[in-house]
Coordinates of C-alpha atoms in Angstrom, one line a residue:
M1 CA 91.9 135.8 121.6
L2 CA 94.1 136.8 124.5
A3 CA 93.8 140.4 123.5
A4 CA 90.1 140.2 122.7
Q5 CA 89.6 138.8 126.2
G6 CA 91.6 141.6 127.8
I7 CA 94.3 139.1 129.1
I8 CA 97.0 141.0 127.2
N9 CA 96.9 144.5 125.6
H10 CA 96.4 144.9 121.9
S11 CA 99.8 146.5 121.3
D12 CA 101.6 143.5 122.9
A13 CA 99.3 141.1 120.9
E14 CA 100.3 142.9 117.7
A15 CA 103.9 142.8 118.5
I16 CA 103.8 139.1 119.2
R17 CA 101.9 138.4 116.0
E18 CA 104.4 140.4 113.8
G19 CA 107.3 138.8 115.6
L20 CA 106.0 135.3 115.1
L21 CA 105.5 135.9 111.5
T22 CA 109.2 136.9 111.2
V23 CA 110.2 133.7 113.2
L24 CA 108.0 131.7 110.8
S25 CA 109.8 133.3 107.7
E26 CA 113.2 132.5 109.2
I27 CA 112.2 128.9 109.8
D28 CA 110.7 128.5 106.3
G29 CA 113.8 130.1 104.8
G30 CA 116.2 127.9 106.7
D31 CA 117.7 130.9 108.4
F32 CA 116.5 130.2 112.0
Q33 CA 119.4 129.5 114.4
F34 CA 118.3 126.6 116.7
S35 CA 120.1 126.4 120.0
T36 CA 120.6 123.0 121.8
A37 CA 121.1 125.1 125.0
L38 CA 117.3 125.7 125.0
E39 CA 115.0 122.9 125.9
D40 CA 112.8 122.5 122.9
I41 CA 111.2 124.2 119.8
H42 CA 109.0 126.2 122.1
M43 CA 111.8 127.8 124.0
N44 CA 113.8 128.4 120.8
V45 CA 110.9 130.3 119.3
E46 CA 110.2 132.3 122.5
A47 CA 113.9 133.2 122.8
R48 CA 114.1 134.5 119.2
L49 CA 110.9 136.3 119.6
K50 CA 112.3 138.2 122.6
E51 CA 115.3 139.2 120.5
I52 CA 113.0 140.6 117.8
I53 CA 110.2 142.3 120.0
G54 CA 111.7 142.5 123.5
E55 CA 109.5 142.3 126.7
P56 CA 106.1 141.5 125.1
A57 CA 107.5 138.1 124.1
G58 CA 107.2 137.0 127.8
R59 CA 103.5 137.2 127.4
L60 CA 103.4 134.6 124.6
H61 CA 102.9 131.6 126.9
T62 CA 100.0 133.2 128.9
A63 CA 97.2 130.6 129.5
R64 CA 98.9 127.8 127.5
S65 CA 101.2 124.9 128.0
R66 CA 103.4 122.9 125.7
N67 CA 101.1 120.0 126.4
D68 CA 98.0 121.6 124.8
Q69 CA 100.1 123.3 122.1
V70 CA 101.6 120.0 121.0
A71 CA 98.2 118.2 121.2
T72 CA 96.8 120.9 119.0
D73 CA 99.5 121.0 116.5
F74 CA 99.5 117.2 116.1
R75 CA 95.8 117.3 115.5
L76 CA 96.2 119.9 112.9
W77 CA 98.9 117.8 111.1
V78 CA 96.9 114.6 111.2
R79 CA 93.8 116.4 110.0
D80 CA 95.8 117.6 107.0
Q81 CA 97.0 114.1 106.4
L82 CA 93.4 112.8 106.5
D83 CA 92.4 115.4 103.9
A84 CA 95.4 114.3 101.7
V85 CA 94.5 110.6 101.9
D86 CA 90.9 111.5 101.1
G87 CA 92.0 113.1 97.9
A88 CA 94.4 110.2 97.0
L89 CA 91.6 107.7 97.6
L90 CA 89.1 109.6 95.4
S91 CA 91.7 109.6 92.6
L92 CA 92.4 105.9 93.0
I93 CA 88.6 105.1 93.1
H94 CA 88.1 107.1 89.8
A95 CA 91.0 105.2 88.2
L96 CA 89.3 101.9 89.1
L97 CA 86.0 103.1 87.8
D98 CA 87.5 103.9 84.5
Q99 CA 89.0 100.4 84.4
A100 CA 85.6 98.9 85.3
E101 CA 83.8 100.9 82.7
A102 CA 86.2 99.9 80.0
G103 CA 85.9 96.2 80.8
A104 CA 82.4 95.9 82.1
D105 CA 81.7 92.9 79.9
W106 CA 85.2 91.3 79.7
V107 CA 85.1 87.8 81.1
M108 CA 87.8 86.5 83.4
P109 CA 88.1 83.7 86.0
G110 CA 86.9 84.4 89.5
F111 CA 89.0 82.5 92.2
T112 CA 88.6 80.9 95.5
H113 CA 91.8 79.5 97.1
L114 CA 93.5 80.9 94.0
Q115 CA 91.7 78.1 92.0
T116 CA 89.3 78.9 89.2
A117 CA 85.8 79.0 90.6
Q118 CA 83.3 80.9 88.4
P119 CA 83.7 83.3 85.6
V120 CA 83.3 87.0 86.5
T121 CA 83.7 90.1 84.6
W122 CA 86.9 92.4 84.7
G123 CA 84.6 95.3 85.6
H124 CA 83.1 93.3 88.5
H125 CA 86.7 92.7 89.9
M126 CA 87.7 96.3 89.7
M127 CA 84.4 97.3 91.4
A128 CA 85.3 94.9 94.3
Y129 CA 88.3 97.2 95.0
V130 CA 86.2 100.3 94.4
E131 CA 84.0 99.1 97.3
M132 CA 87.1 98.4 99.6
F133 CA 88.5 101.9 98.9
R134 CA 85.2 103.6 99.3
R135 CA 85.0 102.0 102.8
D136 CA 88.5 103.4 103.5
L137 CA 87.3 106.8 102.3
S138 CA 84.3 106.5 104.7
R139 CA 86.6 105.6 107.6
I140 CA 88.9 108.5 106.8
R141 CA 86.0 110.9 106.8
D142 CA 84.5 109.5 110.0
A143 CA 87.9 109.7 111.7
R144 CA 88.3 113.4 110.6
A145 CA 84.9 114.3 111.9
R146 CA 85.5 112.6 115.3
M147 CA 89.0 114.2 115.8
N148 CA 88.1 117.8 114.8
E149 CA 88.0 119.1 118.4
C150 CA 90.6 121.5 119.7
P151 CA 92.7 120.9 122.8
L152 CA 94.0 124.4 122.9
G153 CA 93.2 126.1 126.3
A154 CA 93.4 122.9 128.3
A155 CA 96.8 124.2 129.3
A156 CA 99.0 121.7 131.2
L157 CA 96.2 119.4 132.3
A158 CA 93.6 121.3 134.5
G159 CA 92.6 124.2 132.3
T160 CA 93.4 127.8 133.3
S161 CA 92.2 130.6 135.6
F162 CA 92.4 133.2 132.8
P163 CA 89.2 134.1 131.2
I164 CA 90.1 132.5 127.8
D165 CA 87.6 131.9 124.9
R166 CA 88.3 128.4 123.7
H167 CA 85.4 128.3 121.3
A168 CA 87.0 131.4 119.5
T169 CA 90.4 129.6 119.2
A170 CA 88.8 126.4 118.1
A171 CA 86.8 128.2 115.4
A172 CA 89.9 130.1 114.3
L173 CA 91.8 126.9 113.7
G174 CA 89.0 125.2 111.8
F175 CA 87.9 122.8 114.6
D176 CA 84.2 122.1 115.3
R177 CA 84.5 122.7 119.0
P178 CA 86.9 122.7 121.9
M179 CA 87.5 119.3 123.7
A180 CA 85.3 119.1 126.7
N181 CA 87.8 117.7 129.4
S182 CA 91.2 119.3 129.9
L183 CA 92.7 116.0 131.1
D184 CA 91.6 114.2 128.1
A185 CA 92.6 117.0 125.8
V186 CA 96.3 116.8 126.6
S187 CA 96.6 113.1 126.9
D188 CA 94.4 111.8 124.1
R189 CA 96.1 110.3 121.1
D190 CA 93.1 108.4 119.8
F191 CA 93.0 110.6 116.7
A192 CA 96.6 109.5 115.7
L193 CA 95.6 105.8 116.6
E194 CA 92.6 106.0 114.5
F195 CA 94.5 107.5 111.6
L196 CA 96.9 104.6 111.8
S197 CA 94.1 102.1 112.1
C198 CA 92.4 103.6 109.0
A199 CA 95.8 103.7 107.2
S200 CA 96.4 100.0 108.2
I201 CA 93.1 98.8 106.7
C202 CA 93.6 100.9 103.6
A203 CA 97.2 99.5 103.3
M204 CA 96.0 96.0 103.6
H205 CA 93.7 96.6 100.6
L206 CA 96.5 98.1 98.6
S207 CA 98.6 95.1 99.4
R208 CA 95.9 92.6 98.3
F209 CA 95.6 94.4 95.0
A210 CA 99.3 94.6 94.6
E211 CA 99.6 90.9 95.1
E212 CA 97.1 90.3 92.4
L213 CA 99.0 92.6 90.0
V214 CA 102.2 90.6 90.7
I215 CA 100.4 87.5 89.8
W216 CA 98.4 88.9 86.9
S217 CA 101.5 90.3 85.3
S218 CA 103.5 87.1 85.5
A219 CA 104.2 85.0 82.3
Q220 CA 102.0 82.3 83.6
F221 CA 98.9 84.5 83.8
R222 CA 99.4 87.5 81.4
F223 CA 96.2 89.0 82.6
V224 CA 97.7 92.5 82.7
T225 CA 100.5 94.4 81.2
L226 CA 102.1 97.1 83.5
S227 CA 103.7 100.1 82.0
D228 CA 107.5 100.7 82.2
R229 CA 106.8 103.5 84.6
F230 CA 106.0 100.9 87.3
S231 CA 108.2 98.1 86.2
T232 CA 111.9 97.3 85.8
G233 CA 113.9 95.0 83.8
S234 CA 116.5 92.4 84.9
S235 CA 120.2 93.1 84.8
I236 CA 120.9 89.8 83.1
M237 CA 117.6 88.5 81.8
P238 CA 116.4 90.6 79.0
Q239 CA 113.0 89.0 78.8
K240 CA 112.0 90.0 82.3
K241 CA 109.7 92.8 83.4
N242 CA 109.3 93.0 87.1
P243 CA 106.4 94.5 88.8
D244 CA 108.5 96.5 91.2
A245 CA 106.0 99.2 92.3
A246 CA 103.4 96.5 93.2
E247 CA 106.1 94.6 95.1
L248 CA 107.2 97.7 97.1
I249 CA 103.6 98.6 97.9
R250 CA 103.2 95.1 99.3
A251 CA 106.4 95.5 101.4
K252 CA 106.0 99.1 102.6
I253 CA 102.6 98.1 104.2
G254 CA 104.5 96.4 106.9
R255 CA 105.8 99.8 108.1
I256 CA 102.2 101.2 108.4
F257 CA 101.1 98.1 110.4
G258 CA 104.2 98.4 112.6
A259 CA 103.5 102.1 113.2
N260 CA 100.0 101.3 114.4
L261 CA 101.3 98.6 116.9
S262 CA 104.1 100.9 117.9
L263 CA 101.9 103.7 119.1
M264 CA 99.4 101.2 120.6
M265 CA 102.4 100.0 122.8
V266 CA 103.4 103.5 123.8
M267 CA 99.8 104.5 125.0
K268 CA 98.7 101.3 126.5
G269 CA 100.2 101.9 130.0
L270 CA 100.1 105.6 130.4
P271 CA 98.2 107.2 133.4
L272 CA 96.4 110.6 132.9
A273 CA 97.4 113.1 131.9
Y274 CA 100.7 113.7 130.0
S275 CA 103.9 111.6 130.0
K276 CA 107.0 112.0 128.1
D277 CA 106.4 108.6 126.4
M278 CA 104.0 110.4 124.3
Q279 CA 106.9 112.2 122.5
E280 CA 107.2 108.8 120.6
D281 CA 103.8 109.4 119.0
K282 CA 105.0 111.4 116.0
E283 CA 107.7 109.5 114.3
P284 CA 105.6 106.4 113.5
V285 CA 102.6 108.5 112.4
F286 CA 104.9 110.6 110.1
D287 CA 106.4 107.5 108.6
A288 CA 103.0 105.7 108.1
A289 CA 101.6 108.8 106.4
D290 CA 104.5 109.2 104.1
N291 CA 104.3 105.5 103.1
L292 CA 100.6 105.4 102.8
M293 CA 100.6 108.3 100.5
L294 CA 103.4 106.9 98.4
A295 CA 101.6 103.5 98.1
L296 CA 98.3 105.2 97.0
A297 CA 100.1 107.3 94.4
A298 CA 101.9 104.3 93.1
M299 CA 98.7 102.2 92.9
D300 CA 96.8 105.0 91.3
G301 CA 99.5 105.3 88.6
M302 CA 99.5 101.5 88.0
V303 CA 95.9 101.3 87.7
R304 CA 95.7 104.1 85.2
D305 CA 98.6 102.8 83.1
M306 CA 97.9 99.0 83.2
T307 CA 96.4 97.2 80.2
G308 CA 94.1 94.3 80.6
N309 CA 94.7 91.3 78.2
R310 CA 91.2 90.6 77.2
A311 CA 92.0 87.5 75.2
A312 CA 94.1 85.9 78.0
L313 CA 91.4 86.8 80.5
A314 CA 88.7 85.2 78.3
A315 CA 90.8 82.1 77.8
A316 CA 91.4 81.7 81.4
A317 CA 87.7 82.3 82.2
G318 CA 86.7 79.1 80.4
S319 CA 89.3 76.8 82.0
G320 CA 89.0 74.7 85.0
F321 CA 85.3 73.9 84.4
S322 CA 84.3 77.3 85.7
T323 CA 80.7 76.8 84.5
A324 CA 80.1 73.7 86.6
T325 CA 78.0 75.7 89.0
D326 CA 75.9 77.0 86.2
L327 CA 75.3 73.4 85.1
A328 CA 74.2 72.5 88.6
D329 CA 71.9 75.5 88.8
W330 CA 70.4 74.5 85.5
L331 CA 69.7 71.0 86.8
V332 CA 67.9 72.6 89.8
R333 CA 66.1 75.3 87.9
V334 CA 64.9 73.2 84.7
L335 CA 64.8 69.7 85.9
G336 CA 63.8 70.3 89.5
L337 CA 66.6 68.3 91.1
P338 CA 67.5 69.0 94.7
F339 CA 70.7 70.9 94.7
R340 CA 72.7 68.2 96.4
D341 CA 71.7 65.7 93.6
A342 CA 72.4 68.3 91.0
H343 CA 75.9 68.8 92.6
H344 CA 76.6 65.0 92.3
V345 CA 75.5 64.9 88.7
T346 CA 77.6 67.8 87.8
G347 CA 80.6 66.4 89.6
T348 CA 80.2 63.2 87.6
L349 CA 80.1 65.1 84.3
V350 CA 83.1 67.1 85.3
A351 CA 85.0 63.9 86.0
M352 CA 83.9 62.6 82.5
A353 CA 85.1 65.8 80.7
E354 CA 88.4 65.8 82.7
S355 CA 89.1 62.2 81.6
R356 CA 88.5 63.1 78.0
G357 CA 90.6 66.3 78.2
C358 CA 87.7 68.6 77.1
D359 CA 85.4 71.2 78.6
L360 CA 81.8 70.6 79.8
A361 CA 80.4 72.4 76.8
D362 CA 82.3 69.9 74.5
L363 CA 80.6 66.8 75.9
P364 CA 78.0 65.3 73.7
V365 CA 74.5 65.7 75.1
A366 CA 74.0 62.0 74.7
D367 CA 76.9 61.3 76.9
M368 CA 75.5 63.8 79.5
Q369 CA 72.1 61.9 79.3
S370 CA 73.9 58.8 80.3
V371 CA 74.5 60.4 83.7
H372 CA 71.0 62.0 83.9
A373 CA 68.3 61.2 81.3
G374 CA 66.6 64.5 81.7
I375 CA 69.4 66.6 80.3
T376 CA 68.5 68.3 77.0
E377 CA 70.3 70.5 74.3
D378 CA 69.1 73.5 76.3
V379 CA 71.9 72.9 78.8
L380 CA 74.4 74.1 76.3
S381 CA 73.0 77.6 76.7
V382 CA 74.4 77.9 80.2
L383 CA 77.8 76.3 79.6
S384 CA 79.6 79.4 78.0
V385 CA 81.3 81.9 80.2
Q386 CA 79.5 84.8 78.5
A387 CA 76.2 83.1 79.4
S388 CA 77.4 82.5 82.9
V389 CA 78.3 86.0 83.7
A390 CA 75.2 87.4 82.0
S391 CA 73.0 85.3 84.2
R392 CA 74.4 86.5 87.5
T393 CA 71.9 89.4 87.8
S394 CA 71.2 89.2 91.5
Y395 CA 72.0 92.4 93.3
G396 CA 75.8 92.7 93.5
G397 CA 76.4 90.0 90.9
T398 CA 78.8 90.0 88.1
A399 CA 76.5 90.6 85.1
P400 CA 77.8 93.4 82.8
A401 CA 74.4 95.3 83.3
N402 CA 74.9 95.1 87.0
V403 CA 78.4 96.4 86.8
R404 CA 77.4 99.4 84.7
D405 CA 74.6 100.2 87.0
Q406 CA 77.0 100.1 90.0
I407 CA 79.5 102.3 88.2
K408 CA 76.8 104.8 87.5
H409 CA 75.7 104.7 91.1
V410 CA 79.2 105.1 92.5
K411 CA 79.9 108.0 90.2
S412 CA 76.7 109.7 91.3
E413 CA 77.5 109.3 94.9
L414 CA 81.0 110.6 94.5
K415 CA 79.7 113.8 92.9

């Protein structure tokens, strides 16, 4: 660009370009000799360039500053990380879709307060996480679109008097446009904060699922079996199989949350434009990116390898009077009771079944009629967990047909 604009001559531009490629190869090969006598990476590169090409190296820094260079480099790095997270999320979403499709009609308990609430399907539960990670994917893509502006050419803070072409350099680096304000260009770290914010929300979703996998793989639940690739044994208890990968995901998330808060604290009191405080922007972002990618890869692997225990899921789905709401709905729909009255009748029947140590479906209809005379044999049709999930056909409901439609819809959108 400098040569094209007539700011430096073409022979100097070519010498600089060739010299920088040599420097790059030395750094990549581990042969570059860094000197602590020089102030920073920029000065080390320029000094080595001068050794290679001589006087033209002095023109390297024309119309630029370390401020706009670092801001540009950091944006390029974060943009690459957003693309990497995009790919990792897509892979995890497809893994969840495969699990949902395989168990679209498997019944399992749905929980509120970690207490059995109503039966749902395995596919429906997997699709809940698909929705969470699709929102994460949307946020990542929004953040990428918003941050894809180029600071290069803003120089130290005020722009430059040289007739540079910022649109050309922005396009050459894959940016949509140059940043519109030179002060903002060198002092903005919103793009890094937004990456950390997106990473934190995604990490929270990963942690929630990791917690469920820890619970589900326990001897008390046995809902899933995790593969040996993502579990370890105990050093003294041979029966143990510990969900280490899920636990480590759950723990590492704290580092991502911490990185987000750390950079917020760095930026909160800085006047325009650049301050040396901003050197502390990179370490938390690098660490958060590493840990997010690790957590996504581990969760992807666990989801692909895990085996749902259909029998245990079904047995648990029928426990805890999970079809009580279906009974209340039947009383409203068939007998015309106000829902509050139906709730009271159902509560009385649940207490009766609990006192006898049986499920609602095992209560004789005659005994049900002692609570409400209008109850008929037809009520038994809604008291099985299979009937319960099949009836939840409202949009977004757990019915297997709904789940399969939603899987098809998401796959179509992802294409």
